[in-house]
Structure formats: C-alpha cells, structure tokens
Amino acid sequence: MKRLLVIGIGAGHPDYITMQAVKALNRVDVFFLMDKGQSKDKLIDLRREICARYITDRGYRFAEAHSPERERGEVDYIASVDELNRLKQQTFERLINDELSDGQCGGFLVWGDPALYDSTIRILQAILASGRCAFEFEVIPGITSVQALAAQHKVPLNSIGCSVEITTGRRLAAGQVSEAESLVVMLDGEEAYRRVADPATSIYWGAYLGTPDEILISGKLGDVADEIERVRKAARAEHGWIMDTYLLRRP
C-alpha cells in the first residue's frame, strides 16, 4: 500500500517545523512539489532547504509538477475553485500513480497548516472517493500564518472572554462576517480592510511572515491604512506575489 504524509511546514521560517514534522520528513521517499511559477521559486527553495536541514541518513527525491492556477476576473468564484481542485486532483493522481511505488511514502509539504485554507486534504479525499488510486494518508499539523502574525506583533488573538473569527478578504469585502471582536483575515486580494467603517479599529498586518522578506505594520486603521496599501503594492511589484494576513480588533 502506498502511504502519503501531508506535512504542515509552518508559515515561512525553517524553525517553525515541529518535531512531529521532522519525524515525518524522515519517513518520506518522494516529495511532491507544485511549481507555481518563477516568481514563487522561493516557496520551492524553502521546501528544499527544510528537507536538507532536517532529513538525516535517508535517501529521498523530489517530483515536481506545474500547479494549476484559478481562473481570475469576472467568474463564479465557487465554480472556479471547483475547477481548480479538479485540475489539481488530476495532477496529484498522476504524481501518486507515476512517481510512487507500492510500499513507498510520498510527502506533500503544505505551507502553514493543512487544515486552514489549504485544499490538499480535500483533494486526497476526492481521489480516494473516485477509486482510481489507492493509498493511506496522515496529516501533520503546522504553525499557521495566523499564529506567526500574533507572535511577531506580540499580541494575543483574542480579548478576554471574547471570540475570534478567521475569514477571507472576499467575505470581509462582502460584509459576510460575524460580530466577533477579533477578526483574522487571510487571502485578501482586494484590500478589504478599506471596507471597515470605524477608523479606530486596530489592525496588525504582516506579509511574508517568517521569511527574510517579512513586513509588519500595526496601528489604527485611520492612521495606517494608506501605508499598508502603499507597502503592499510595492512588495507585490518587487516579488511578483504577496502572501499577507492581518488581525482586526474592534475599539
């Protein structure tokens, strides 16, 4: 039987790797790497660095494949995500069938944690449900960008006795949020913090968390929103991509 490990590798710093993840890395024969284009080579390089740093006395290899992209623009969001996951499922099936022998262990190195805004678990479950590929898999949790954000800003995610909501920029922009006092926003391509009416709301913003390119800005929205927008656009232009997360806290 083939075995797969879905390993959370943390939000960007090689030291975010847990001991459980280190042990898992040392069980893998083939690591599957999804290439997202030249601008994101640093994401592949970090995965290779983590393997070189933590794997000892074991042979392993990498199998790379192009990562499909979601259709952008004026399209149905849910339909575009479903299509993206269908294409990823085809890619994962090919990798598992062609690159992994029976009895071997394959590894997916997931940025952050596999259970938070990542599709790997769902895709593997869909492959198993299809019956076209047989394997067993385990999930190893990792340190998320949410945890890294709070640690770098030296703030707790919640106020005493209050709730925390984790959502996306798309939902914040559409007003689809609860009354939680603390709101963590991920995957924001629309600078949705601009839609928050109260300028006294505190924001703790971070990009490229845990990496040498890390950027942190905090303050009242009315004071720092323009700075975040300016820095964010400059960073995207410089690197070709941006991965940011922020915490909003009601006054």
PDB file of C-alpha atoms in Angstrom:
ATOM      1  CA  MET A   1       0.000   0.000   0.000  1.00  0.00           C
ATOM      2  CA  LYS A   2       1.229   3.487  -0.811  1.00  0.00           C
ATOM      3  CA  ARG A   3       1.332   5.970   2.076  1.00  0.00           C
ATOM      4  CA  LEU A   4       1.141   9.761   1.932  1.00  0.00           C
ATOM      5  CA  LEU A   5       2.063  12.336   4.548  1.00  0.00           C
ATOM      6  CA  VAL A   6       0.540  15.818   4.378  1.00  0.00           C
ATOM      7  CA  ILE A   7       3.070  17.805   6.385  1.00  0.00           C
ATOM      8  CA  GLY A   8       2.462  21.335   7.640  1.00  0.00           C
ATOM      9  CA  ILE A   9       5.806  23.143   7.364  1.00  0.00           C
ATOM     10  CA  GLY A  10       4.836  26.406   9.030  1.00  0.00           C
ATOM     11  CA  ALA A  11       4.425  29.935   7.761  1.00  0.00           C
ATOM     12  CA  GLY A  12       7.870  30.537   6.312  1.00  0.00           C
ATOM     13  CA  HIS A  13      10.653  30.158   8.869  1.00  0.00           C
ATOM     14  CA  PRO A  14      12.501  26.807   8.818  1.00  0.00           C
ATOM     15  CA  ASP A  15      12.466  26.851  12.635  1.00  0.00           C
ATOM     16  CA  TYR A  16       8.654  26.690  12.596  1.00  0.00           C
ATOM     17  CA  ILE A  17       8.946  22.962  11.832  1.00  0.00           C
ATOM     18  CA  THR A  18       7.613  20.834  14.703  1.00  0.00           C
ATOM     19  CA  MET A  19       9.339  17.707  15.990  1.00  0.00           C
ATOM     20  CA  GLN A  20       6.407  15.683  14.647  1.00  0.00           C
ATOM     21  CA  ALA A  21       7.027  17.181  11.199  1.00  0.00           C
ATOM     22  CA  VAL A  22      10.764  16.398  11.419  1.00  0.00           C
ATOM     23  CA  LYS A  23       9.969  12.757  12.159  1.00  0.00           C
ATOM     24  CA  ALA A  24       7.515  12.706   9.250  1.00  0.00           C
ATOM     25  CA  LEU A  25      10.070  14.208   6.842  1.00  0.00           C
ATOM     26  CA  ASN A  26      12.390  11.333   7.675  1.00  0.00           C
ATOM     27  CA  ARG A  27       9.787   8.787   6.567  1.00  0.00           C
ATOM     28  CA  VAL A  28       9.294  10.170   3.049  1.00  0.00           C
ATOM     29  CA  ASP A  29      10.754   8.614  -0.109  1.00  0.00           C
ATOM     30  CA  VAL A  30       9.322  11.088  -2.636  1.00  0.00           C
ATOM     31  CA  PHE A  31       8.338  14.720  -2.020  1.00  0.00           C
ATOM     32  CA  PHE A  32       5.767  16.181  -4.407  1.00  0.00           C
ATOM     33  CA  LEU A  33       6.467  19.837  -5.256  1.00  0.00           C
ATOM     34  CA  MET A  34       3.896  22.015  -7.020  1.00  0.00           C
ATOM     35  CA  ASP A  35       5.625  24.648  -9.152  1.00  0.00           C
ATOM     36  CA  LYS A  36       3.685  27.938  -9.135  1.00  0.00           C
ATOM     37  CA  GLY A  37       5.966  29.853 -11.477  1.00  0.00           C
ATOM     38  CA  GLN A  38       9.288  31.655 -11.362  1.00  0.00           C
ATOM     39  CA  SER A  39       8.062  34.466  -9.109  1.00  0.00           C
ATOM     40  CA  LYS A  40       7.336  31.911  -6.376  1.00  0.00           C
ATOM     41  CA  ASP A  41      10.596  29.972  -6.613  1.00  0.00           C
ATOM     42  CA  LYS A  42      11.337  30.976  -3.011  1.00  0.00           C
ATOM     43  CA  LEU A  43       8.449  28.776  -1.870  1.00  0.00           C
ATOM     44  CA  ILE A  44      10.032  25.759  -3.583  1.00  0.00           C
ATOM     45  CA  ASP A  45      13.503  26.706  -2.327  1.00  0.00           C
ATOM     46  CA  LEU A  46      12.264  26.805   1.281  1.00  0.00           C
ATOM     47  CA  ARG A  47      10.823  23.312   0.960  1.00  0.00           C
ATOM     48  CA  ARG A  48      14.129  22.017  -0.356  1.00  0.00           C
ATOM     49  CA  GLU A  49      16.000  23.807   2.438  1.00  0.00           C
ATOM     50  CA  ILE A  50      13.751  22.249   5.071  1.00  0.00           C
ATOM     51  CA  CYS A  51      14.402  18.771   3.681  1.00  0.00           C
ATOM     52  CA  ALA A  52      18.173  19.348   3.521  1.00  0.00           C
ATOM     53  CA  ARG A  53      18.200  20.679   7.083  1.00  0.00           C
ATOM     54  CA  TYR A  54      16.081  18.066   8.820  1.00  0.00           C
ATOM     55  CA  ILE A  55      16.395  14.795   6.884  1.00  0.00           C
ATOM     56  CA  THR A  56      19.263  12.645   8.089  1.00  0.00           C
ATOM     57  CA  ASP A  57      20.711   9.372   6.782  1.00  0.00           C
ATOM     58  CA  ARG A  58      17.875   8.775   4.333  1.00  0.00           C
ATOM     59  CA  GLY A  59      17.639   8.903   0.564  1.00  0.00           C
ATOM     60  CA  TYR A  60      14.778  10.874  -0.943  1.00  0.00           C
ATOM     61  CA  ARG A  61      13.913  12.648  -4.154  1.00  0.00           C
ATOM     62  CA  PHE A  62      11.610  15.376  -5.454  1.00  0.00           C
ATOM     63  CA  ALA A  63       8.911  15.018  -8.099  1.00  0.00           C
ATOM     64  CA  GLU A  64       7.767  18.365  -9.483  1.00  0.00           C
ATOM     65  CA  ALA A  65       4.626  19.287 -11.385  1.00  0.00           C
ATOM     66  CA  HIS A  66       3.101  22.530 -12.589  1.00  0.00           C
ATOM     67  CA  SER A  67       0.444  23.822 -10.206  1.00  0.00           C
ATOM     68  CA  PRO A  68      -2.799  24.791 -11.981  1.00  0.00           C
ATOM     69  CA  GLU A  69      -4.000  28.374 -11.495  1.00  0.00           C
ATOM     70  CA  ARG A  70      -7.506  29.511 -10.612  1.00  0.00           C
ATOM     71  CA  GLU A  71      -9.305  31.493 -13.303  1.00  0.00           C
ATOM     72  CA  ARG A  72      -9.479  35.153 -12.301  1.00  0.00           C
ATOM     73  CA  GLY A  73     -11.677  38.068 -13.309  1.00  0.00           C
ATOM     74  CA  GLU A  74     -15.455  38.147 -13.609  1.00  0.00           C
ATOM     75  CA  VAL A  75     -16.112  34.457 -12.990  1.00  0.00           C
ATOM     76  CA  ASP A  76     -18.125  32.445 -10.498  1.00  0.00           C
ATOM     77  CA  TYR A  77     -15.752  32.071  -7.564  1.00  0.00           C
ATOM     78  CA  ILE A  78     -17.023  28.709  -6.273  1.00  0.00           C
ATOM     79  CA  ALA A  79     -17.090  27.254  -9.791  1.00  0.00           C
ATOM     80  CA  SER A  80     -13.546  28.461 -10.458  1.00  0.00           C
ATOM     81  CA  VAL A  81     -12.300  26.884  -7.210  1.00  0.00           C
ATOM     82  CA  ASP A  82     -14.060  23.609  -8.047  1.00  0.00           C
ATOM     83  CA  GLU A  83     -12.381  23.597 -11.464  1.00  0.00           C
ATOM     84  CA  LEU A  84      -9.002  24.387  -9.907  1.00  0.00           C
ATOM     85  CA  ASN A  85      -9.340  21.490  -7.453  1.00  0.00           C
ATOM     86  CA  ARG A  86     -10.394  19.169 -10.282  1.00  0.00           C
ATOM     87  CA  LEU A  87      -7.211  20.034 -12.183  1.00  0.00           C
ATOM     88  CA  LYS A  88      -5.124  19.617  -9.029  1.00  0.00           C
ATOM     89  CA  GLN A  89      -6.757  16.253  -8.433  1.00  0.00           C
ATOM     90  CA  GLN A  90      -5.642  15.101 -11.885  1.00  0.00           C
ATOM     91  CA  THR A  91      -2.090  16.293 -11.161  1.00  0.00           C
ATOM     92  CA  PHE A  92      -1.972  14.629  -7.737  1.00  0.00           C
ATOM     93  CA  GLU A  93      -3.308  11.357  -9.172  1.00  0.00           C
ATOM     94  CA  ARG A  94      -0.597  11.357 -11.840  1.00  0.00           C
ATOM     95  CA  LEU A  95       2.132  12.026  -9.296  1.00  0.00           C
ATOM     96  CA  ILE A  96       0.928   9.309  -6.940  1.00  0.00           C
ATOM     97  CA  ASN A  97       0.495   6.744  -9.732  1.00  0.00           C
ATOM     98  CA  ASP A  98       3.654   7.525 -11.702  1.00  0.00           C
ATOM     99  CA  GLU A  99       6.178   8.647  -9.085  1.00  0.00           C
ATOM    100  CA  LEU A 100       5.389   6.456  -6.073  1.00  0.00           C
ATOM    101  CA  SER A 101       5.850   2.688  -5.908  1.00  0.00           C
ATOM    102  CA  ASP A 102       3.824   0.349  -3.753  1.00  0.00           C
ATOM    103  CA  GLY A 103       5.169   0.385  -0.212  1.00  0.00           C
ATOM    104  CA  GLN A 104       6.780   3.808  -0.600  1.00  0.00           C
ATOM    105  CA  CYS A 105       5.872   7.006   1.242  1.00  0.00           C
ATOM    106  CA  GLY A 106       5.101  10.282  -0.536  1.00  0.00           C
ATOM    107  CA  GLY A 107       5.026  13.720   1.057  1.00  0.00           C
ATOM    108  CA  PHE A 108       3.161  16.956   0.393  1.00  0.00           C
ATOM    109  CA  LEU A 109       4.809  19.924   2.138  1.00  0.00           C
ATOM    110  CA  VAL A 110       1.984  22.340   2.929  1.00  0.00           C
ATOM    111  CA  TRP A 111       2.679  25.982   3.753  1.00  0.00           C
ATOM    112  CA  GLY A 112       1.310  26.770   7.219  1.00  0.00           C
ATOM    113  CA  ASP A 113      -1.178  24.126   8.332  1.00  0.00           C
ATOM    114  CA  PRO A 114      -3.006  21.654   6.040  1.00  0.00           C
ATOM    115  CA  ALA A 115      -6.316  22.251   7.861  1.00  0.00           C
ATOM    116  CA  LEU A 116      -6.502  26.037   7.333  1.00  0.00           C
ATOM    117  CA  TYR A 117      -7.338  27.388   3.856  1.00  0.00           C
ATOM    118  CA  ASP A 118      -5.497  24.625   2.022  1.00  0.00           C
ATOM    119  CA  SER A 119      -7.019  22.150  -0.432  1.00  0.00           C
ATOM    120  CA  THR A 120      -4.618  19.190  -0.138  1.00  0.00           C
ATOM    121  CA  ILE A 121      -6.732  17.149   2.308  1.00  0.00           C
ATOM    122  CA  ARG A 122      -9.934  17.662   0.283  1.00  0.00           C
ATOM    123  CA  ILE A 123      -8.182  16.688  -2.949  1.00  0.00           C
ATOM    124  CA  LEU A 124      -6.741  13.490  -1.482  1.00  0.00           C
ATOM    125  CA  GLN A 125     -10.148  12.559  -0.064  1.00  0.00           C
ATOM    126  CA  ALA A 126     -11.703  13.135  -3.506  1.00  0.00           C
ATOM    127  CA  ILE A 127      -9.071  10.917  -5.135  1.00  0.00           C
ATOM    128  CA  LEU A 128      -9.796   8.120  -2.673  1.00  0.00           C
ATOM    129  CA  ALA A 129     -13.537   8.508  -3.241  1.00  0.00           C
ATOM    130  CA  SER A 130     -13.026   8.192  -7.007  1.00  0.00           C
ATOM    131  CA  GLY A 131     -11.478   4.747  -6.561  1.00  0.00           C
ATOM    132  CA  ARG A 132      -8.834   5.451  -9.211  1.00  0.00           C
ATOM    133  CA  CYS A 133      -5.975   5.478  -6.737  1.00  0.00           C
ATOM    134  CA  ALA A 134      -5.361   3.561  -3.501  1.00  0.00           C
ATOM    135  CA  PHE A 135      -3.297   4.879  -0.596  1.00  0.00           C
ATOM    136  CA  GLU A 136      -3.384   5.737   3.091  1.00  0.00           C
ATOM    137  CA  PHE A 137      -2.551   9.219   4.342  1.00  0.00           C
ATOM    138  CA  GLU A 138      -1.755  11.075   7.547  1.00  0.00           C
ATOM    139  CA  VAL A 139      -1.889  14.792   8.357  1.00  0.00           C
ATOM    140  CA  ILE A 140       0.805  16.526  10.394  1.00  0.00           C
ATOM    141  CA  PRO A 141      -0.248  19.994  11.642  1.00  0.00           C
ATOM    142  CA  GLY A 142       1.924  23.068  11.249  1.00  0.00           C
ATOM    143  CA  ILE A 143       2.289  26.602  12.575  1.00  0.00           C
ATOM    144  CA  THR A 144      -0.076  28.875  10.647  1.00  0.00           C
ATOM    145  CA  SER A 145       0.442  32.426   9.417  1.00  0.00           C
ATOM    146  CA  VAL A 146      -2.239  33.373  11.968  1.00  0.00           C
ATOM    147  CA  GLN A 147      -0.057  32.164  14.842  1.00  0.00           C
ATOM    148  CA  ALA A 148       3.059  33.715  13.311  1.00  0.00           C
ATOM    149  CA  LEU A 149       1.259  37.052  12.888  1.00  0.00           C
ATOM    150  CA  ALA A 150       0.217  37.200  16.541  1.00  0.00           C
ATOM    151  CA  ALA A 151       3.671  36.150  17.719  1.00  0.00           C
ATOM    152  CA  GLN A 152       5.502  38.722  15.592  1.00  0.00           C
ATOM    153  CA  HIS A 153       3.203  41.547  16.728  1.00  0.00           C
ATOM    154  CA  LYS A 154       3.343  40.248  20.331  1.00  0.00           C
ATOM    155  CA  VAL A 155      -0.451  40.256  20.737  1.00  0.00           C
ATOM    156  CA  PRO A 156      -2.965  37.554  21.694  1.00  0.00           C
ATOM    157  CA  LEU A 157      -5.531  36.710  19.034  1.00  0.00           C
ATOM    158  CA  ASN A 158      -8.463  37.098  21.422  1.00  0.00           C
ATOM    159  CA  SER A 159      -9.535  39.546  24.074  1.00  0.00           C
ATOM    160  CA  ILE A 160     -10.525  38.053  27.447  1.00  0.00           C
ATOM    161  CA  GLY A 161     -13.774  36.124  27.158  1.00  0.00           C
ATOM    162  CA  CYS A 162     -14.262  37.135  23.502  1.00  0.00           C
ATOM    163  CA  SER A 163     -14.374  35.152  20.280  1.00  0.00           C
ATOM    164  CA  VAL A 164     -12.113  35.140  17.227  1.00  0.00           C
ATOM    165  CA  GLU A 165     -13.255  34.687  13.634  1.00  0.00           C
ATOM    166  CA  ILE A 166     -10.967  33.631  10.792  1.00  0.00           C
ATOM    167  CA  THR A 167     -12.236  34.659   7.382  1.00  0.00           C
ATOM    168  CA  THR A 168     -11.138  35.752   3.909  1.00  0.00           C
ATOM    169  CA  GLY A 169     -10.761  39.125   2.269  1.00  0.00           C
ATOM    170  CA  ARG A 170     -13.526  38.204  -0.153  1.00  0.00           C
ATOM    171  CA  ARG A 171     -16.007  37.620   2.675  1.00  0.00           C
ATOM    172  CA  LEU A 172     -14.931  40.754   4.549  1.00  0.00           C
ATOM    173  CA  ALA A 173     -15.397  42.841   1.399  1.00  0.00           C
ATOM    174  CA  ALA A 174     -18.901  41.405   1.034  1.00  0.00           C
ATOM    175  CA  GLY A 175     -19.759  42.133   4.668  1.00  0.00           C
ATOM    176  CA  GLN A 176     -20.131  38.408   5.443  1.00  0.00           C
ATOM    177  CA  VAL A 177     -18.578  38.452   8.915  1.00  0.00           C
ATOM    178  CA  SER A 178     -19.850  37.942  12.428  1.00  0.00           C
ATOM    179  CA  GLU A 179     -19.754  40.293  15.401  1.00  0.00           C
ATOM    180  CA  ALA A 180     -16.539  38.756  16.725  1.00  0.00           C
ATOM    181  CA  GLU A 181     -14.365  41.336  18.442  1.00  0.00           C
ATOM    182  CA  SER A 182     -11.206  39.948  16.816  1.00  0.00           C
ATOM    183  CA  LEU A 183     -11.203  39.150  13.103  1.00  0.00           C
ATOM    184  CA  VAL A 184      -8.311  37.429  11.305  1.00  0.00           C
ATOM    185  CA  VAL A 185      -8.331  37.979   7.541  1.00  0.00           C
ATOM    186  CA  MET A 186      -6.486  35.761   5.071  1.00  0.00           C
ATOM    187  CA  LEU A 187      -6.328  35.564   1.261  1.00  0.00           C
ATOM    188  CA  ASP A 188      -7.167  39.240   0.800  1.00  0.00           C
ATOM    189  CA  GLY A 189      -6.579  40.282  -2.799  1.00  0.00           C
ATOM    190  CA  GLU A 190      -8.941  43.249  -2.529  1.00  0.00           C
ATOM    191  CA  GLU A 191      -7.512  45.244   0.414  1.00  0.00           C
ATOM    192  CA  ALA A 192     -10.809  44.594   2.163  1.00  0.00           C
ATOM    193  CA  TYR A 193      -9.692  46.353   5.349  1.00  0.00           C
ATOM    194  CA  ARG A 194     -10.625  49.520   3.435  1.00  0.00           C
ATOM    195  CA  ARG A 195     -14.279  48.478   3.859  1.00  0.00           C
ATOM    196  CA  VAL A 196     -14.111  48.658   7.671  1.00  0.00           C
ATOM    197  CA  ALA A 197     -16.058  51.757   8.664  1.00  0.00           C
ATOM    198  CA  ASP A 198     -14.565  52.557  12.065  1.00  0.00           C
ATOM    199  CA  PRO A 199     -11.110  54.162  11.667  1.00  0.00           C
ATOM    200  CA  ALA A 200     -10.379  53.419  15.346  1.00  0.00           C
ATOM    201  CA  THR A 201     -10.281  49.686  14.598  1.00  0.00           C
ATOM    202  CA  SER A 202      -6.809  48.308  15.302  1.00  0.00           C
ATOM    203  CA  ILE A 203      -5.015  46.372  12.564  1.00  0.00           C
ATOM    204  CA  TYR A 204      -1.996  44.102  12.910  1.00  0.00           C
ATOM    205  CA  TRP A 205      -0.790  43.366   9.380  1.00  0.00           C
ATOM    206  CA  GLY A 206       2.011  41.089   8.198  1.00  0.00           C
ATOM    207  CA  ALA A 207       3.344  39.875   4.863  1.00  0.00           C
ATOM    208  CA  TYR A 208       5.812  37.079   4.014  1.00  0.00           C
ATOM    209  CA  LEU A 209       5.642  36.080   7.680  1.00  0.00           C
ATOM    210  CA  GLY A 210       8.622  34.126   8.957  1.00  0.00           C
ATOM    211  CA  THR A 211      10.711  34.781   5.842  1.00  0.00           C
ATOM    212  CA  PRO A 212      13.629  37.218   5.341  1.00  0.00           C
ATOM    213  CA  ASP A 213      11.175  39.453   3.431  1.00  0.00           C
ATOM    214  CA  GLU A 214       8.781  39.780   6.392  1.00  0.00           C
ATOM    215  CA  ILE A 215       6.946  43.122   6.733  1.00  0.00           C
ATOM    216  CA  LEU A 216       4.931  44.194   9.803  1.00  0.00           C
ATOM    217  CA  ILE A 217       2.663  47.229  10.234  1.00  0.00           C
ATOM    218  CA  SER A 218       0.238  47.934  13.077  1.00  0.00           C
ATOM    219  CA  GLY A 219      -1.910  50.787  14.353  1.00  0.00           C
ATOM    220  CA  LYS A 220      -5.354  52.304  13.968  1.00  0.00           C
ATOM    221  CA  LEU A 221      -6.865  51.796  10.528  1.00  0.00           C
ATOM    222  CA  GLY A 222      -7.362  55.520  10.105  1.00  0.00           C
ATOM    223  CA  ASP A 223      -3.635  56.056  10.642  1.00  0.00           C
ATOM    224  CA  VAL A 224      -2.008  53.152   8.779  1.00  0.00           C
ATOM    225  CA  ALA A 225      -4.397  52.006   6.013  1.00  0.00           C
ATOM    226  CA  ASP A 226      -2.678  54.171   3.393  1.00  0.00           C
ATOM    227  CA  GLU A 227       0.741  52.935   4.480  1.00  0.00           C
ATOM    228  CA  ILE A 228      -0.333  49.291   4.272  1.00  0.00           C
ATOM    229  CA  GLU A 229      -1.738  49.809   0.780  1.00  0.00           C
ATOM    230  CA  ARG A 230       1.450  51.540  -0.390  1.00  0.00           C
ATOM    231  CA  VAL A 231       3.799  48.962   1.147  1.00  0.00           C
ATOM    232  CA  ARG A 232       1.663  46.088  -0.073  1.00  0.00           C
ATOM    233  CA  LYS A 233       1.678  47.285  -3.691  1.00  0.00           C
ATOM    234  CA  ALA A 234       5.431  47.920  -3.606  1.00  0.00           C
ATOM    235  CA  ALA A 235       6.112  44.449  -2.174  1.00  0.00           C
ATOM    236  CA  ARG A 236       3.925  42.757  -4.793  1.00  0.00           C
ATOM    237  CA  ALA A 237       5.723  44.657  -7.556  1.00  0.00           C
ATOM    238  CA  GLU A 238       9.127  43.671  -6.154  1.00  0.00           C
ATOM    239  CA  HIS A 239       8.450  39.983  -5.542  1.00  0.00           C
ATOM    240  CA  GLY A 240       5.748  39.250  -8.118  1.00  0.00           C
ATOM    241  CA  TRP A 241       3.391  37.922  -5.429  1.00  0.00           C
ATOM    242  CA  ILE A 242       2.326  38.635  -1.877  1.00  0.00           C
ATOM    243  CA  MET A 243       1.114  36.475   0.998  1.00  0.00           C
ATOM    244  CA  ASP A 244      -0.299  38.574   3.824  1.00  0.00           C
ATOM    245  CA  THR A 245      -2.534  38.140   6.854  1.00  0.00           C
ATOM    246  CA  TYR A 246      -3.968  40.631   9.339  1.00  0.00           C
ATOM    247  CA  LEU A 247      -5.861  40.866  12.586  1.00  0.00           C
ATOM    248  CA  LEU A 248      -8.608  43.453  13.073  1.00  0.00           C
ATOM    249  CA  ARG A 249      -9.738  44.319  16.590  1.00  0.00           C
ATOM    250  CA  ARG A 250     -12.760  46.431  17.375  1.00  0.00           C
ATOM    251  CA  PRO A 251     -12.096  49.530  19.542  1.00  0.00           C
TER     252      PRO A 251
END
